[in-house]
Short mmCIF file of C-alpha atoms in Angstrom, two decimals:
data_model
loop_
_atom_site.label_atom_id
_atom_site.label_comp_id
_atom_site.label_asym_id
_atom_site.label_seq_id
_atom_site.Cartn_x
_atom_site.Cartn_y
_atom_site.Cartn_z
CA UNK A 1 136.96 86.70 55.72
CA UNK A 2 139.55 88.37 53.91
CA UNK A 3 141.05 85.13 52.58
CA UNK A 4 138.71 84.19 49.86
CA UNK A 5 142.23 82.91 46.83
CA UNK A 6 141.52 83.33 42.98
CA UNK A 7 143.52 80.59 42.75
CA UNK A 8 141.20 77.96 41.89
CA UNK A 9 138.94 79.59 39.41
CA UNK A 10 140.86 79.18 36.15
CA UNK A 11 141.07 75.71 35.25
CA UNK A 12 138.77 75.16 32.40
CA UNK A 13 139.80 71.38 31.59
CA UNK A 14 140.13 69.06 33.50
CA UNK A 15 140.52 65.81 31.50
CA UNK A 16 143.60 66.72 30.22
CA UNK A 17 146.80 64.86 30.76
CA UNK A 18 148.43 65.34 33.68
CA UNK A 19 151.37 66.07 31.70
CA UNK A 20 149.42 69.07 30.23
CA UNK A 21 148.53 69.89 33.78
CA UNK A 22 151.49 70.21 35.15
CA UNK A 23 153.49 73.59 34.53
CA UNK A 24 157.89 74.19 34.21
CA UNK A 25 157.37 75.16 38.33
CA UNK A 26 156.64 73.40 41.02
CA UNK A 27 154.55 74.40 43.55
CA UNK A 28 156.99 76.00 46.08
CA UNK A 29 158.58 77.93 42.91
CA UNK A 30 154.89 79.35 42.32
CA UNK A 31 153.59 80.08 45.47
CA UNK A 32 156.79 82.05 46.17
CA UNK A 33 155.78 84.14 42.80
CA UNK A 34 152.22 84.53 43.53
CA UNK A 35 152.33 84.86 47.29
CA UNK A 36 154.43 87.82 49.17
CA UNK A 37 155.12 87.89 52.89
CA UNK A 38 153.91 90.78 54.49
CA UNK A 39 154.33 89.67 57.93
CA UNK A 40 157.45 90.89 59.08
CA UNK A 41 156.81 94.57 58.00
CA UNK A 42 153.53 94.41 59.44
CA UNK A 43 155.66 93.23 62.75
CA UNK A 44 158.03 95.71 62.61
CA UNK A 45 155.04 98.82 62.58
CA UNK A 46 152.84 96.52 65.52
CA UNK A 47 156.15 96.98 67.40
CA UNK A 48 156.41 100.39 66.85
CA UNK A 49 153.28 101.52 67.64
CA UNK A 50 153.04 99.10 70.46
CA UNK A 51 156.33 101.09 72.31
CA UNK A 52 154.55 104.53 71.59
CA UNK A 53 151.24 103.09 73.12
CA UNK A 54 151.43 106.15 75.80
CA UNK A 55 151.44 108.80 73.19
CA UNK A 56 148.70 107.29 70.60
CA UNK A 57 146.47 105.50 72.56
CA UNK A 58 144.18 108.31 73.53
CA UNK A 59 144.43 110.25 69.95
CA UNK A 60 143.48 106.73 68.47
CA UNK A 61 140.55 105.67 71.17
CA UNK A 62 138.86 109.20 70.16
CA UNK A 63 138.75 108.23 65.99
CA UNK A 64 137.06 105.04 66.61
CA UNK A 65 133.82 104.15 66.72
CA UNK A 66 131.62 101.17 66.35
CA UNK A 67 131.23 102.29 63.01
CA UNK A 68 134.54 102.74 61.91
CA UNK A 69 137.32 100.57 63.89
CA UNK A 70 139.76 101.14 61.81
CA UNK A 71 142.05 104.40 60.62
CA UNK A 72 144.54 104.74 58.16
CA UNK A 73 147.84 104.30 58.90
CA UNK A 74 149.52 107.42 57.24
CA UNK A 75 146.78 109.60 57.50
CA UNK A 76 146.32 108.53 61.42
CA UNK A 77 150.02 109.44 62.25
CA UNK A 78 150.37 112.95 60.19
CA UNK A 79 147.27 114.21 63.04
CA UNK A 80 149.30 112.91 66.11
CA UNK A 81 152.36 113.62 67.45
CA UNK A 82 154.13 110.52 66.74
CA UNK A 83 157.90 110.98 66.68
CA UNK A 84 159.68 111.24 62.81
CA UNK A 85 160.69 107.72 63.28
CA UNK A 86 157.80 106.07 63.71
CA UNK A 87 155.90 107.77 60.93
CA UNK A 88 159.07 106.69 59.03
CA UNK A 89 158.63 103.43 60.08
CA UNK A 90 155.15 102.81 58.91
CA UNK A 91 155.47 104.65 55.66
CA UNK A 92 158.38 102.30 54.51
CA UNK A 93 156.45 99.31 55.12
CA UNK A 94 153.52 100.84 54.09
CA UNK A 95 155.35 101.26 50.64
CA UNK A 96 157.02 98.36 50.66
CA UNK A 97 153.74 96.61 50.86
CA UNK A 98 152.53 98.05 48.41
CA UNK A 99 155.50 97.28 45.68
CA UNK A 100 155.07 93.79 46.85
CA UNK A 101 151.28 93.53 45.80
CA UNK A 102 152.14 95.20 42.66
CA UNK A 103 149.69 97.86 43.43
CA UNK A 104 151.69 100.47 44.19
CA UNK A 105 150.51 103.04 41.38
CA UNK A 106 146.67 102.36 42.28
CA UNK A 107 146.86 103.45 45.60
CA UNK A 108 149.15 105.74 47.79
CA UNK A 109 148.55 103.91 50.66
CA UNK A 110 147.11 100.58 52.41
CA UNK A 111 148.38 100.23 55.91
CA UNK A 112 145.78 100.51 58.77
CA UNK A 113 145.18 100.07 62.45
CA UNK A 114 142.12 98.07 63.02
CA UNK A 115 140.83 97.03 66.71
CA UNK A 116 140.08 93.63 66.35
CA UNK A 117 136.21 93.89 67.47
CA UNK A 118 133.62 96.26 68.53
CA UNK A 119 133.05 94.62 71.96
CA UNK A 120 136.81 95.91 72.58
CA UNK A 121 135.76 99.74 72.07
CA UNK A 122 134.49 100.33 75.11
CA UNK A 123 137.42 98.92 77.55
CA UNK A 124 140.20 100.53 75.07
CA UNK A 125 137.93 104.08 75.66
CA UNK A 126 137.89 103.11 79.54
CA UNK A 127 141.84 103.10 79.39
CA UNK A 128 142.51 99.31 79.31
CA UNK A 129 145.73 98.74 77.51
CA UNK A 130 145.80 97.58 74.42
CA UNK A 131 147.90 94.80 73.06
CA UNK A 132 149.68 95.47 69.23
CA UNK A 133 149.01 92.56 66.59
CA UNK A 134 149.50 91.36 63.20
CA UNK A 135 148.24 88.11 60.74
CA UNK A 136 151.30 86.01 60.52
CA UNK A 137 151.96 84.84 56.86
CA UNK A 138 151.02 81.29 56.11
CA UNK A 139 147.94 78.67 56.09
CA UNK A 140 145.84 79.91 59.53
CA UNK A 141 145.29 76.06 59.88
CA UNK A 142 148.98 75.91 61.01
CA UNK A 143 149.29 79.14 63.05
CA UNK A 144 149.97 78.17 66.36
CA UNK A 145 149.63 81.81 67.94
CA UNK A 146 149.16 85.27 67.33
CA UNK A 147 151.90 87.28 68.41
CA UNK A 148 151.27 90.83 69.95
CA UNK A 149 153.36 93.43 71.74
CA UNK A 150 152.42 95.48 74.59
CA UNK A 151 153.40 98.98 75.59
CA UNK A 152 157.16 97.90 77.25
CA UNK A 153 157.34 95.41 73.50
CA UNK A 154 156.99 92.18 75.43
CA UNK A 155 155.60 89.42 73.34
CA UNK A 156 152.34 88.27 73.99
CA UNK A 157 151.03 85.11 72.28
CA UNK A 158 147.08 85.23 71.75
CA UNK A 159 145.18 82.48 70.89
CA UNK A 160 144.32 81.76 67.03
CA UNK A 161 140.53 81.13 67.74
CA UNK A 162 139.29 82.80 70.89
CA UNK A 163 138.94 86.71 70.63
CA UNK A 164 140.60 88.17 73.52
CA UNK A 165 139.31 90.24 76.29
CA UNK A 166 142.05 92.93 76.41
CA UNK A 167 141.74 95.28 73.46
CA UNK A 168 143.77 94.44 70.27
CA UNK A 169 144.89 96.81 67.96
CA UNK A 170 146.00 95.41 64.63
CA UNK A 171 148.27 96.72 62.39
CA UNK A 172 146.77 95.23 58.50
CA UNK A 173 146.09 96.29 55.33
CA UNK A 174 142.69 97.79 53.95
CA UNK A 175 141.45 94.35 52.41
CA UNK A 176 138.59 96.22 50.98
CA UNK A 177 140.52 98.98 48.95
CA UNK A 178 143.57 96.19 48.47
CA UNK A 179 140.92 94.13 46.41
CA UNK A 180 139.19 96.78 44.48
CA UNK A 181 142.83 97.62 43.19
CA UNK A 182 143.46 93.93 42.61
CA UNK A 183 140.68 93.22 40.80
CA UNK A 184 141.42 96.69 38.53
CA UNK A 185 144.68 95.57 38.16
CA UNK A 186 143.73 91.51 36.85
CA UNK A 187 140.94 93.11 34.62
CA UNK A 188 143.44 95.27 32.81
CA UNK A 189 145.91 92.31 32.87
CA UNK A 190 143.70 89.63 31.02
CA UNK A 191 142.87 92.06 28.40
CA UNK A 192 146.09 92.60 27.77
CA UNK A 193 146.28 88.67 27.25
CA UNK A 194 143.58 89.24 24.69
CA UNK A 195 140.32 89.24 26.50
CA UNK A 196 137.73 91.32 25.64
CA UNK A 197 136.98 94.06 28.71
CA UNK A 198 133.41 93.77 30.73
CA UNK A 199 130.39 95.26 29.21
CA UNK A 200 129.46 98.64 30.54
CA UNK A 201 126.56 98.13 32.04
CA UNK A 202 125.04 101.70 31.54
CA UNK A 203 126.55 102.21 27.69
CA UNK A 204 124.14 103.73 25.11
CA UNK A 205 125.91 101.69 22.96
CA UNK A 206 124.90 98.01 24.32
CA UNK A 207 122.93 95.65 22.32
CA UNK A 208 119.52 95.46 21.88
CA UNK A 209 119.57 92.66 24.53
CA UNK A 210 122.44 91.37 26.66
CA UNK A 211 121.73 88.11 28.50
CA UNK A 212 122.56 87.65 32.07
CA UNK A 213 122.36 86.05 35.41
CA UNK A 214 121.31 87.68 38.35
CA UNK A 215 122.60 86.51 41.49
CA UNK A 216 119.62 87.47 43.72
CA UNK A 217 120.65 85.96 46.73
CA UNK A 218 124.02 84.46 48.25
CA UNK A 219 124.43 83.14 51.80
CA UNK A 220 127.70 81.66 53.18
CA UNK A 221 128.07 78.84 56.07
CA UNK A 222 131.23 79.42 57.12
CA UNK A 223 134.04 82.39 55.34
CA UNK A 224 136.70 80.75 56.77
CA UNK A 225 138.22 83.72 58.88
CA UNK A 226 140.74 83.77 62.07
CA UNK A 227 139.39 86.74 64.58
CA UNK A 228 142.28 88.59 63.83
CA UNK A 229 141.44 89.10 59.96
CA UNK A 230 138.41 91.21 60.08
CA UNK A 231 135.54 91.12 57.52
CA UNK A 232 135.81 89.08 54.90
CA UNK A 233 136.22 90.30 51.26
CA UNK A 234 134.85 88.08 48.64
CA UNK A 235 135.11 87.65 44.78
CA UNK A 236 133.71 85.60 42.34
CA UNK A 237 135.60 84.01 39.25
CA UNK A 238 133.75 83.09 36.30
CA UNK A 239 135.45 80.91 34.07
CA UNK A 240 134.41 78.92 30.85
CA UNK A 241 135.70 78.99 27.31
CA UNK A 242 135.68 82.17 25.07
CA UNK A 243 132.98 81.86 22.50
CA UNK A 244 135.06 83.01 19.18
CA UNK A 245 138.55 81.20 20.30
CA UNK A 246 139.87 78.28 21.79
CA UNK A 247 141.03 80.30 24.72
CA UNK A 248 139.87 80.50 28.60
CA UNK A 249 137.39 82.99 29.57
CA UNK A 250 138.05 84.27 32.86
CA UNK A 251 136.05 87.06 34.41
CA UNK A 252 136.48 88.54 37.93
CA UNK A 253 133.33 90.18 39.73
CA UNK A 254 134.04 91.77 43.07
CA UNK A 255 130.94 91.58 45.77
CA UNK A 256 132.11 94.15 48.37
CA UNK A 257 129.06 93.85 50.44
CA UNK A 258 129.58 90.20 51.31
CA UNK A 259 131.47 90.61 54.44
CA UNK A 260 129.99 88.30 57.06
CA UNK A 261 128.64 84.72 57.40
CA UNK A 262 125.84 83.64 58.49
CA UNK A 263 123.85 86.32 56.64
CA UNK A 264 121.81 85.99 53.71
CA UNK A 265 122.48 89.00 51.02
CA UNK A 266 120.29 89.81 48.62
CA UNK A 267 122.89 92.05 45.97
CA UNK A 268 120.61 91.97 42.51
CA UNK A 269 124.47 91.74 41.12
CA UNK A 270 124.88 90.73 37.47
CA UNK A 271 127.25 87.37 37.77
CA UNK A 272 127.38 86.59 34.31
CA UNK A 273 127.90 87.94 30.95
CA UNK A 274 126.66 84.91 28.64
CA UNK A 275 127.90 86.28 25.17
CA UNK A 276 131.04 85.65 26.18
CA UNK A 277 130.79 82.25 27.34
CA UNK A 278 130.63 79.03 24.46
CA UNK A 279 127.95 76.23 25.16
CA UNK A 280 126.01 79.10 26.74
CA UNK A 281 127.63 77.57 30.49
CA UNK A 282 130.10 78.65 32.83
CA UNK A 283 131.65 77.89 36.21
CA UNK A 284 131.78 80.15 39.19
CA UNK A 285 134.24 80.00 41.96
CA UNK A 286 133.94 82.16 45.12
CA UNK A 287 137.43 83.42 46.82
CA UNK A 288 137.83 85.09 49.92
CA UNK A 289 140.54 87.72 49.47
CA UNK A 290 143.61 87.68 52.03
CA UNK A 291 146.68 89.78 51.95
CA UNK A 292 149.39 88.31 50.40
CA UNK A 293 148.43 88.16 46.91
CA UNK A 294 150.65 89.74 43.59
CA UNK A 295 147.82 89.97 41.39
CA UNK A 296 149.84 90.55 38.58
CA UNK A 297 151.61 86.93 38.92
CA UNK A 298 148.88 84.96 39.85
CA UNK A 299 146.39 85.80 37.07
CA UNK A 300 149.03 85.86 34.63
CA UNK A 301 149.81 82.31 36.08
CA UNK A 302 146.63 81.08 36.03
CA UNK A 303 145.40 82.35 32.46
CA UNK A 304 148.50 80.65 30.79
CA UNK A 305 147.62 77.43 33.27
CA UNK A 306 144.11 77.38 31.43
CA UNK A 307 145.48 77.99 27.88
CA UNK A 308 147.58 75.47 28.33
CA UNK A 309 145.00 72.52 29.72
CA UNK A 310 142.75 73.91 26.79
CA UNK A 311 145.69 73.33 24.03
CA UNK A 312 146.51 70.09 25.11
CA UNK A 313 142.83 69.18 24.92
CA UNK A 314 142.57 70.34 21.26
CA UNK A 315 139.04 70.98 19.97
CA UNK A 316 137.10 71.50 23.56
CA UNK A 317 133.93 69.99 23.80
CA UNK A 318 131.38 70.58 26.55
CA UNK A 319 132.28 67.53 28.63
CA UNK A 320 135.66 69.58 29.23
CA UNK A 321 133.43 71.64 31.42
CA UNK A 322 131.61 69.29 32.68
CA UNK A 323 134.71 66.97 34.04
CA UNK A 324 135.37 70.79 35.92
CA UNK A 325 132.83 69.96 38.34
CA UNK A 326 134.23 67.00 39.60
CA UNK A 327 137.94 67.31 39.46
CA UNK A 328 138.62 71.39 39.54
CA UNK A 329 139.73 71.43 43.38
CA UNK A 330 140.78 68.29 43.94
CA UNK A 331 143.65 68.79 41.27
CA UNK A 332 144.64 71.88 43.18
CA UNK A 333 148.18 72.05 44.72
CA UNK A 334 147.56 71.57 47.99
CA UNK A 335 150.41 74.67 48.82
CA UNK A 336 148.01 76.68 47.18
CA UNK A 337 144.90 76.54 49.93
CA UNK A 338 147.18 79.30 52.73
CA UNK A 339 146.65 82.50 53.43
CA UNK A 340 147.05 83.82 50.52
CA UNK A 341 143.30 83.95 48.66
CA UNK A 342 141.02 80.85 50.13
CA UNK A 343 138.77 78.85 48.26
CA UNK A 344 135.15 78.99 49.36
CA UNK A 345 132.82 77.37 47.07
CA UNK A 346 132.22 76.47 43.56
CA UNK A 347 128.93 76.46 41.04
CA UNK A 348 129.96 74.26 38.34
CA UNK A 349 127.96 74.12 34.83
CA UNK A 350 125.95 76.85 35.26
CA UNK A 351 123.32 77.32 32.12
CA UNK A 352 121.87 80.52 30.71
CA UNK A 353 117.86 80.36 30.87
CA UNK A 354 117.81 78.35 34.84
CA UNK A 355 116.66 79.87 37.43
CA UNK A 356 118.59 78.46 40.29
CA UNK A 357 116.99 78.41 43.92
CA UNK A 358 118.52 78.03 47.69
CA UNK A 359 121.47 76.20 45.12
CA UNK A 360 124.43 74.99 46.99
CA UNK A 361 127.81 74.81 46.17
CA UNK A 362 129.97 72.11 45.74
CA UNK A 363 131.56 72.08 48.61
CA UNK A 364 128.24 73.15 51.09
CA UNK A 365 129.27 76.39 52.19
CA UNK A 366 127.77 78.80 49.73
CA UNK A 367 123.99 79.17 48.14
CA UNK A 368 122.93 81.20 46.24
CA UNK A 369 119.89 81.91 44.15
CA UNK A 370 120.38 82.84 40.44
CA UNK A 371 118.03 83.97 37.63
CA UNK A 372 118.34 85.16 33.80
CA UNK A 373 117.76 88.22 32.91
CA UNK A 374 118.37 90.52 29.89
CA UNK A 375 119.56 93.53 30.56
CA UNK A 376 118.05 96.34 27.57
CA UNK A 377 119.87 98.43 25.59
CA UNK A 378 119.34 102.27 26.25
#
């Protein structure tokens, strides 16, 4: 569920004229700023590895676990003997990766080798041979197969929905550390653009009182994922208007333990900050994180998207939010919904003192159940 796009979030008008909708770019021009491809490196290392197969397998089969089905990349390769030019190999693309997310100063590395599911484990330990895979780029609606190397490099095309029986390895990025660095990385961004940072939640300094919501329980129908991308990775994007300006509030939460449909979670995660929200309302937009985000671009993209609608509106008013509800995805370039960050669900005029039980989402796929709280000062 990797694939969860911030995209969406950051619309805070909607009733604006389309001309004040509508940005210098068009759609293609954006997407190829916000989204990067990361396929063909990714192809380039599943070959690699895939001609070395003799020589890794069995170093590989012992590190994995049902626990842990995944290694790191780098790491992995420095404790085999793997020849100079395949560690070469998967350290270029490894940084280039990394350049291309704009994350390249967070973290030193990102590149793993993930078997695609636990009921695999057992035949790849037996001595099956394993097939080499990546995600293609692009909307998984349109994929048409995945393509996968075995140990002589012949291509092997997979189907997009039904897991295979042979073991697949596949060469991806740690979504999970990838989207705690993203979400660093937009925090620091949108301050820069003016916004105030997020509360510290254990600061001697707070307030007397700071109200909140408490999302006490989330469950998700369906998070959208091919077999090949793993676990999902979700975030939430709280959006509204800035209380003391006539600016867009925009506030990313990351909810790291929300990996898997079909499960109800029960996180006692603070969703909302309402001090820095006007009308004492908000919106919340749930994103499933996929790889080919530059988080840089797209929240600078979207926050000057939102000042704009908001400027074009004038003075806003509280029906601007409401109208969100209605018209937030629907006005969404349809380029936008790939396989770059996919939208999930929506919560749209959310208010300060409701509870909110078993609530759906907009579109059906997400409920939650929210309550206020106020969180003390020390």
């Amino acid at each position: 569920m990797k694939r969860i796009g911030m995209v969406i979030a950051l619309f805070i008008c909607v009733n604006a004229a389309p001309q004040a909708r509508a940005t210098a770019m068009k759609p293609a021009a954006l997407r190829e700023r916000i989204s990067v491809s990361l396929a063909a490196d990714k192809r380039e290392v599943a070959l690699t590895l895939a001609k070395q197969d003799p020589v890794l397998r069995k170093a590989l089969a012992s590190r994995l676990s049902s626990e842990h089905l995944a290694v790191d990349l780098k790491q992995w390769l420095s404790t085999v003997s793997a020849p100079s030019s395949v560690t070469g190999v998967a350290e270029r693309a490894d940084l280039n990766i990394r350049r291309l997310k704009g994350i390249d100063r967070e973290l030193d590395s990102l590149l793993q080798l993930r078997l695609a599911s636990a009921s695999m484990l057992a035949a790849l330990q037996q001595g099956v041979d394993p097939l080499y895979a990546y995600e293609p780029d692009g909307d998984d609606s349109q994929w048409r197969f995945i393509e996968a190397f075995d140990g002589l490099g012949r291509v092997h095309r997979l189907d997009v929905h039904r897991l295979p029986e042979q073991p697949v390895l596949v060469v991806d990025i740690d979504a999970r550390r990838d989207l705690a660095a993203g979400i660093k990385l937009m925090r620091e961004h949108l301050v820069a653009l003016g916004q105030r940072p997020l509360p510290v939640l254990d600061t001697s300094a707070a307030a007397a009182s700071t109200p909140v919501t408490i999302l006490d329980r989330i469950y998700l129908n369906d998070d959208e994922e091919p077999w090949i991308s793993g676990n999902a990775e979700v975030y939430a994007i709280v959006n509204g208007v800035d209380p003391s300006r006539d600016a867009p509030q925009l506030d990313i939460v990351d909810m790291p333990y929300l990996d898997t449909d079909g499960r109800t979670y029960s996180p006692n995660q603070v969703l909302i900050f309402w001090e820095r929200y006007r009308w004492a309302a908000a919106n919340v937009i749930l994103m499933e994180h996929d790889d080919n985000t530059s988080y840089q671009e797209l929240v600078s993209y979207l926050f000057n998207v939102a000042s704009q609608i908001l400027t074009a509106v004038g003075q806003p008013e509280i029906g601007a939010l409401v109208s969100l509800g209605s018209g937030l995805v629907d006005r969404m370039p349809g380029e936008w919904f790939t396989n770059d960050d996919d939208y999930v669900d929506s919560f749209y005029t959310l208010e300060k003192n409701h509870t909110y039980t078993n609530y759906s989402g907009a579109r059906g796929n997400a409920v939650v159940t929210l309550r206020p709280y106020e969180l003390l000062g020390q």
